[in-house]
Short mmCIF file of C-alpha atoms and ligand atoms in Angstrom, two decimals:
data_model
loop_
_atom_site.label_atom_id
_atom_site.label_comp_id
_atom_site.label_asym_id
_atom_site.label_seq_id
_atom_site.Cartn_x
_atom_site.Cartn_y
_atom_site.Cartn_z
CA UNK A 2 69.35 92.51 23.05
CA UNK A 3 67.07 94.71 20.22
CA UNK A 4 68.46 92.39 17.16
CA UNK A 5 67.08 89.09 16.47
CA UNK A 6 63.12 89.54 18.04
CA UNK A 7 63.14 93.13 16.77
CA UNK A 8 63.98 92.25 13.16
CA UNK A 9 62.06 89.19 12.80
CA UNK A 10 58.83 91.32 14.08
CA UNK A 11 59.74 93.80 11.73
CA UNK A 12 60.17 91.61 8.75
CA UNK A 13 56.50 89.70 9.89
CA UNK A 14 54.67 93.52 9.50
CA UNK A 15 56.18 94.10 6.27
CA UNK A 16 56.63 91.15 3.99
CA UNK A 17 53.21 88.44 5.46
CA UNK A 18 49.90 89.75 4.19
CA UNK A 19 46.74 88.25 6.24
CA UNK A 20 46.29 85.56 3.80
CA UNK A 21 49.57 84.05 4.13
CA UNK A 22 48.80 84.09 8.25
CA UNK A 23 45.58 82.39 7.30
CA UNK A 24 47.26 79.75 5.35
CA UNK A 25 49.64 78.87 7.93
CA UNK A 26 47.14 78.32 10.18
CA UNK A 27 44.87 76.36 7.85
CA UNK A 28 48.18 74.43 7.22
CA UNK A 29 49.42 73.89 10.97
CA UNK A 30 45.42 72.91 11.55
CA UNK A 31 45.42 69.99 8.68
CA UNK A 32 48.96 68.65 9.76
CA UNK A 33 47.22 68.39 13.19
CA UNK A 34 44.87 66.79 12.16
CA UNK A 35 46.63 64.17 10.17
CA UNK A 36 49.11 63.63 12.97
CA UNK A 37 45.92 62.66 15.05
CA UNK A 38 44.21 60.39 12.57
CA UNK A 39 47.35 58.67 12.07
CA UNK A 40 48.01 58.03 15.91
CA UNK A 41 44.29 57.09 16.81
CA UNK A 42 44.83 54.61 13.60
CA UNK A 43 47.86 53.01 15.36
CA UNK A 44 46.51 53.41 18.89
CA UNK A 45 43.75 51.16 18.46
CA UNK A 46 43.96 47.68 19.59
CA UNK A 47 43.18 45.08 17.29
CA UNK A 48 42.04 41.90 19.51
CA UNK A 49 38.57 41.37 20.14
CA UNK A 50 38.41 41.90 23.72
CA UNK A 51 39.68 45.40 23.54
CA UNK A 52 37.34 46.02 20.80
CA UNK A 53 34.37 44.68 23.56
CA UNK A 54 35.28 47.53 25.94
CA UNK A 55 34.51 50.19 23.08
CA UNK A 56 31.27 52.74 24.47
CA UNK A 57 28.51 51.39 22.46
CA UNK A 58 27.66 55.31 22.06
CA UNK A 59 30.38 58.07 21.64
CA UNK A 60 29.72 61.64 22.48
CA UNK A 61 28.51 63.51 20.03
CA UNK A 62 31.35 65.62 19.82
CA UNK A 63 33.54 62.96 18.94
CA UNK A 64 31.16 61.70 16.42
CA UNK A 65 31.34 65.11 14.69
CA UNK A 66 35.15 65.44 14.85
CA UNK A 67 35.23 61.99 13.22
CA UNK A 68 33.12 62.99 10.19
CA UNK A 69 34.94 66.45 10.19
CA UNK A 70 38.41 64.67 9.79
CA UNK A 71 37.06 62.43 7.13
CA UNK A 72 35.42 65.21 5.37
CA UNK A 73 38.83 67.15 5.72
CA UNK A 74 40.98 64.38 4.15
CA UNK A 75 38.50 63.65 1.48
CA UNK A 76 38.51 59.78 2.62
CA UNK A 77 35.17 58.08 2.14
CA UNK A 78 36.37 54.49 2.91
CA UNK A 79 36.68 53.11 6.64
CA UNK A 80 39.64 53.61 8.62
CA UNK A 81 41.53 50.88 9.21
CA UNK A 82 40.22 50.61 12.51
CA UNK A 83 36.47 51.03 11.82
CA UNK A 84 36.81 48.60 8.79
CA UNK A 85 38.42 45.85 11.67
CA UNK A 86 35.80 46.85 14.19
CA UNK A 87 33.23 46.69 11.76
CA UNK A 88 34.47 43.11 10.61
CA UNK A 89 35.26 41.57 14.12
CA UNK A 90 31.19 42.90 14.47
CA UNK A 91 30.22 41.11 11.38
CA UNK A 92 32.85 38.72 11.53
CA UNK A 93 30.73 35.73 12.53
CA UNK A 94 28.80 36.49 9.25
CA UNK A 95 31.81 36.89 7.16
CA UNK A 96 34.33 34.26 7.14
CA UNK A 97 34.94 30.51 7.81
CA UNK A 98 38.49 29.19 8.60
CA UNK A 99 38.57 25.68 9.17
CA UNK A 100 42.53 24.66 9.83
CA UNK A 101 43.65 21.28 8.60
CA UNK A 102 40.25 20.74 6.57
CA UNK A 103 41.92 17.74 4.67
CA UNK A 104 44.75 15.40 5.82
CA UNK A 105 48.52 15.22 4.30
CA UNK A 106 47.43 12.66 2.21
CA UNK A 107 44.43 14.22 0.85
CA UNK A 108 46.40 17.23 0.01
CA UNK A 109 49.59 14.80 -1.75
CA UNK A 110 46.24 13.23 -3.75
CA UNK A 111 44.47 16.74 -4.87
CA UNK A 112 48.22 17.97 -5.98
CA UNK A 113 48.55 14.69 -7.84
CA UNK A 114 45.73 14.97 -9.54
CA UNK A 115 46.19 18.72 -10.58
CA UNK A 116 49.25 17.84 -11.80
CA UNK A 117 48.16 15.02 -13.93
CA UNK A 118 45.19 16.99 -15.76
CA UNK A 119 46.39 17.60 -19.66
CA UNK A 120 48.86 20.16 -20.81
CA UNK A 121 45.75 22.13 -22.45
CA UNK A 122 43.94 22.52 -19.03
CA UNK A 123 46.23 24.80 -18.30
CA UNK A 124 45.50 28.59 -18.53
CA UNK A 125 49.17 30.48 -18.43
CA UNK A 126 48.23 33.94 -17.03
CA UNK A 127 51.72 36.98 -16.18
CA UNK A 128 51.24 35.73 -12.68
CA UNK A 129 50.08 32.54 -12.74
CA UNK A 130 48.50 29.67 -14.04
CA UNK A 131 45.06 27.95 -13.69
CA UNK A 132 42.52 25.24 -14.48
CA UNK A 133 38.99 25.73 -14.76
CA UNK A 134 36.62 22.59 -13.89
CA UNK A 135 32.92 22.33 -13.64
CA UNK A 136 30.24 24.78 -14.62
CA UNK A 137 32.18 27.68 -16.28
CA UNK A 138 30.95 30.81 -17.75
CA UNK A 139 31.57 31.38 -21.72
CA UNK A 140 33.09 34.37 -21.44
CA UNK A 141 34.45 37.18 -18.70
CA UNK A 142 31.50 38.93 -17.07
CA UNK A 143 28.86 36.83 -18.40
CA UNK A 144 26.29 35.86 -15.63
CA UNK A 145 25.03 32.74 -16.67
CA UNK A 146 27.36 29.61 -16.74
CA UNK A 147 27.16 26.68 -18.50
CA UNK A 148 26.73 23.56 -16.41
CA UNK A 149 29.18 21.02 -16.58
CA UNK A 150 30.08 18.35 -13.32
CA UNK A 151 32.90 18.43 -11.54
CA UNK A 152 35.28 15.70 -11.92
CA UNK A 153 34.95 12.63 -8.69
CA UNK A 154 38.21 13.98 -7.42
CA UNK A 155 37.10 17.42 -7.07
CA UNK A 156 33.38 16.54 -5.98
CA UNK A 157 34.47 14.67 -2.96
CA UNK A 158 36.04 17.77 -1.74
CA UNK A 159 32.91 20.15 -2.90
CA UNK A 160 30.69 17.59 -1.02
CA UNK A 161 32.58 17.84 2.18
CA UNK A 162 32.62 21.60 1.73
CA UNK A 163 28.88 21.38 1.62
CA UNK A 164 28.73 19.24 4.73
CA UNK A 165 31.15 21.45 6.59
CA UNK A 166 28.79 24.76 5.83
CA UNK A 167 25.70 22.54 7.14
CA UNK A 168 27.44 21.83 10.02
CA UNK A 169 28.71 25.29 10.39
CA UNK A 170 25.28 26.39 10.38
CA UNK A 171 24.24 24.10 12.81
CA UNK A 172 27.33 24.79 15.15
CA UNK A 173 25.16 26.65 18.37
CA UNK A 174 28.58 26.53 20.35
CA UNK A 175 30.01 29.43 17.65
CA UNK A 176 32.90 27.18 17.36
CA UNK A 177 33.30 27.81 13.76
CA UNK A 178 32.37 31.31 12.60
CA UNK A 179 30.51 32.31 9.99
CA UNK A 180 27.33 30.94 8.56
CA UNK A 181 28.04 30.47 4.96
CA UNK A 182 24.81 29.89 3.75
CA UNK A 183 25.22 29.49 -0.20
CA UNK A 184 27.68 26.26 0.51
CA UNK A 185 24.63 24.44 2.71
CA UNK A 186 22.00 24.62 0.27
CA UNK A 187 24.02 23.97 -2.84
CA UNK A 188 26.89 21.94 -3.32
CA UNK A 189 29.71 23.83 -5.43
CA UNK A 190 29.77 23.13 -9.12
CA UNK A 191 32.79 25.19 -10.24
CA UNK A 192 36.68 24.74 -9.47
CA UNK A 193 38.64 27.37 -10.12
CA UNK A 194 42.59 26.05 -9.62
CA UNK A 195 45.25 28.63 -9.17
CA UNK A 196 48.66 27.40 -9.05
CA UNK A 197 51.35 30.51 -7.62
CA UNK A 198 55.09 30.07 -7.31
CA UNK A 199 57.10 32.19 -5.05
CA UNK A 200 56.48 35.72 -5.78
CA UNK A 201 53.56 35.27 -7.73
CA UNK A 202 50.20 36.83 -6.44
CA UNK A 203 46.84 38.00 -7.55
CA UNK A 204 45.84 41.71 -8.23
CA UNK A 205 43.25 42.77 -5.25
CA UNK A 206 39.84 42.45 -7.24
CA UNK A 207 35.96 41.60 -6.46
CA UNK A 208 34.67 38.65 -8.46
CA UNK A 209 32.42 38.46 -10.93
CA UNK A 210 28.37 38.47 -11.17
CA UNK A 211 28.45 34.66 -12.62
CA UNK A 212 28.81 33.23 -9.12
CA UNK A 213 26.85 33.20 -5.88
CA UNK A 214 28.49 35.71 -2.80
CA UNK A 215 30.46 33.27 -1.39
CA UNK A 216 33.82 31.39 -2.11
CA UNK A 217 35.40 28.50 -0.64
CA UNK A 218 39.46 27.54 -0.93
CA UNK A 219 41.26 24.95 0.14
CA UNK A 220 45.09 25.69 0.22
CA UNK A 221 47.27 23.26 -0.89
CA UNK A 222 51.21 23.05 -0.62
CA UNK A 223 52.00 26.48 0.77
CA UNK A 224 50.50 29.07 3.02
CA UNK A 225 49.04 32.35 1.91
CA UNK A 226 48.44 35.45 3.00
CA UNK A 227 45.51 37.18 1.12
CA UNK A 228 44.93 40.71 2.02
CA UNK A 229 41.14 42.69 1.55
CA UNK A 230 40.85 46.08 1.02
CA UNK A 231 37.66 48.10 1.43
CA UNK A 232 35.93 48.65 -1.98
CA UNK A 233 35.44 52.37 -1.32
CA UNK A 234 39.25 53.01 -0.80
CA UNK A 235 40.44 50.60 -3.85
CA UNK A 236 43.67 48.96 -4.14
CA UNK A 237 47.32 49.40 -5.28
CA UNK A 238 50.84 48.94 -4.72
CA UNK A 239 51.31 51.81 -2.19
CA UNK A 240 47.68 50.96 -0.63
CA UNK A 241 48.52 48.87 2.95
CA UNK A 242 45.57 45.96 3.30
CA UNK A 243 42.78 46.45 5.64
CA UNK A 244 43.60 43.46 6.92
CA UNK A 245 44.29 39.51 6.25
CA UNK A 246 43.68 36.17 6.37
CA UNK A 247 46.77 33.52 7.00
CA UNK A 248 45.58 30.75 4.77
CA UNK A 249 47.70 27.72 5.84
CA UNK A 250 48.09 24.40 3.91
CA UNK A 251 45.33 21.89 4.14
CA UNK A 252 42.89 24.89 5.61
CA UNK A 253 39.44 25.83 4.05
CA UNK A 254 38.39 29.08 4.26
CA UNK A 255 34.92 30.23 3.39
CA UNK A 256 34.14 34.02 2.78
CA UNK A 257 30.97 35.63 2.29
CA UNK A 258 28.53 38.28 2.62
CA UNK A 259 30.29 41.66 3.81
CA UNK A 260 34.24 40.16 3.14
CA UNK A 261 33.06 39.12 -0.03
CA UNK A 262 30.66 41.96 -1.33
CA UNK A 263 32.59 44.81 0.06
CA UNK A 264 36.10 43.91 0.17
CA UNK A 265 38.54 43.29 -2.79
CA UNK A 266 40.87 40.46 -1.90
CA UNK A 267 44.61 40.22 -3.33
CA UNK A 268 47.57 37.94 -2.81
CA UNK A 269 51.15 40.13 -2.85
CA UNK A 270 53.63 39.22 -5.26
CA UNK A 271 56.16 38.49 -2.77
CA UNK A 272 58.81 35.38 -1.75
CA UNK A 273 58.00 35.77 1.66
CA UNK A 274 55.32 37.40 3.93
CA UNK A 275 55.89 39.22 7.16
CA UNK A 276 52.69 38.92 8.99
CA UNK A 277 52.00 40.43 12.03
CA UNK A 278 49.27 39.44 14.68
CA UNK A 279 47.50 42.85 14.79
CA UNK A 280 46.56 42.23 11.10
CA UNK A 281 45.77 38.60 10.48
CA UNK A 282 41.94 37.85 11.23
CA UNK A 283 42.38 34.41 12.32
CA UNK A 284 45.78 34.58 13.79
CA UNK A 285 44.30 32.56 17.11
CA UNK A 286 43.39 29.66 14.22
CA UNK A 287 46.49 30.03 12.13
CA UNK A 288 48.26 27.43 13.89
CA UNK A 289 51.80 29.32 13.66
CA UNK A 290 54.79 26.82 14.30
CA UNK A 291 56.99 28.37 17.20
CA UNK A 292 60.06 28.13 15.28
CA UNK A 293 58.55 30.68 12.47
CA UNK A 294 57.74 33.22 15.44
CA UNK A 295 59.83 36.46 16.53
CA UNK A 296 60.50 36.59 20.14
CA UNK A 297 57.54 38.89 20.64
CA UNK A 298 55.32 35.71 19.36
CA UNK A 299 53.45 38.57 17.53
CA UNK A 300 55.28 38.51 14.26
CA UNK A 301 56.53 35.98 11.62
CA UNK A 302 58.64 35.48 8.43
CA UNK A 303 56.97 32.85 6.26
CA UNK A 304 58.84 31.51 3.02
CA UNK A 305 56.56 30.87 0.32
CA UNK A 306 56.72 27.67 -1.74
CA UNK A 307 54.31 26.62 -4.71
CA UNK A 308 51.15 27.14 -3.59
CA UNK A 309 48.09 25.86 -5.43
CA UNK A 310 44.29 26.86 -4.38
CA UNK A 311 41.52 25.13 -5.00
CA UNK A 312 38.64 27.83 -5.13
CA UNK A 313 34.89 26.46 -5.12
CA UNK A 314 31.88 28.55 -6.16
CA UNK A 315 28.47 27.97 -6.95
CA UNK A 316 27.35 29.26 -10.40
CA UNK A 317 24.67 31.63 -9.75
CA UNK A 318 22.55 31.07 -13.16
CA UNK A 319 22.95 27.93 -14.82
CA UNK A 320 22.58 28.28 -18.54
CA UNK A 321 19.67 25.64 -20.15
CA UNK A 322 22.17 25.45 -23.03
CA UNK A 323 25.08 22.57 -23.44
CA UNK A 324 28.51 22.75 -24.17
CA UNK A 325 27.50 22.58 -28.13
CA UNK A 326 24.85 25.20 -27.84
CA UNK A 327 21.96 22.79 -27.93
CA UNK A 328 19.15 22.56 -25.58
CA UNK A 329 19.27 20.30 -22.83
CA UNK A 330 16.59 17.55 -22.18
O1 AKG B 411 44.01 31.65 -4.88
C1 AKG B 411 43.40 32.36 -3.91
O2 AKG B 411 43.27 32.04 -2.89
C2 AKG B 411 42.41 33.26 -4.22
C3 AKG B 411 42.16 33.45 -5.67
C4 AKG B 411 41.29 34.09 -6.21
O3 AKG B 411 40.63 35.13 -5.73
C5 AKG B 411 40.38 33.94 -7.82
O4 AKG B 411 40.96 33.02 -8.43
O5 AKG B 411 39.59 34.84 -7.87
FE1 FE2 B 412 39.14 35.80 -6.23
#
């Protein structure tokens, strides 16, 4: 009877000094806080209706606790739940996803044009190939682009994007989300074409300063999961994205304002994407095939094929110089 507890107490009294007690207490508190935060992240429902039921004013002690938790963890970026909440509130101003923006015939025609381009047009990078058309920047990081017209086969799509942006802005029923003002004002004058084989992707990044803060992308050939990471949090191989958009073949996505300026975007280098309803912002519009879905209807495995993306942008500033360095009339 006297054995274990007594010996244990004796051990504690004799060997453990108060500093160690305090350290154990602090470590316990830290672990508890970490678990609490992880649980609250997992528990936050990601669909809009649940979010709308959240109280607008949180009790002061909850706010203080949240601040303390963030400070405690040294995390400046918003949590996943907060990021999604923000994006849902600002969502209507941040992206516009339009399934089947082009027909299958247009998709084939555009793909043929891409592959008919002279070999010299392709720039081969380690993880993808690209072509650059229209107004182009002389070097990386330039803020001024040199004016050059888009070829007709791309200009047709650029004009449809502008018309769509105008429709979006006039859409009083708000069936198309977002107000892609940049494209309503100006027809895109640059198109970057990226080709990704299965297993290829693009590291998370922000687009450079040469273009206005909106980007519109037509997806050809295969789907893509475009991941977003808040810029304060950063991104790396072991960092989970805050959320993603599922871009289906023939769709158009316009990303602008908050989503464009404050989130890095990237595509993972994988041969298949495991997608979940809870992390895909446009799940409802993504037109998932029922045979791709698991029995719950909330996850799917999508096998990648070759994807070609046409990314249209508006150059922020056009140089008065032509390609040969001479001033235009
Ligand atoms: O292929 C895409 O959809 C994204 C391309 C992209 O982000 C870029 O070229 O900057
Ligand atoms: Fe980009």
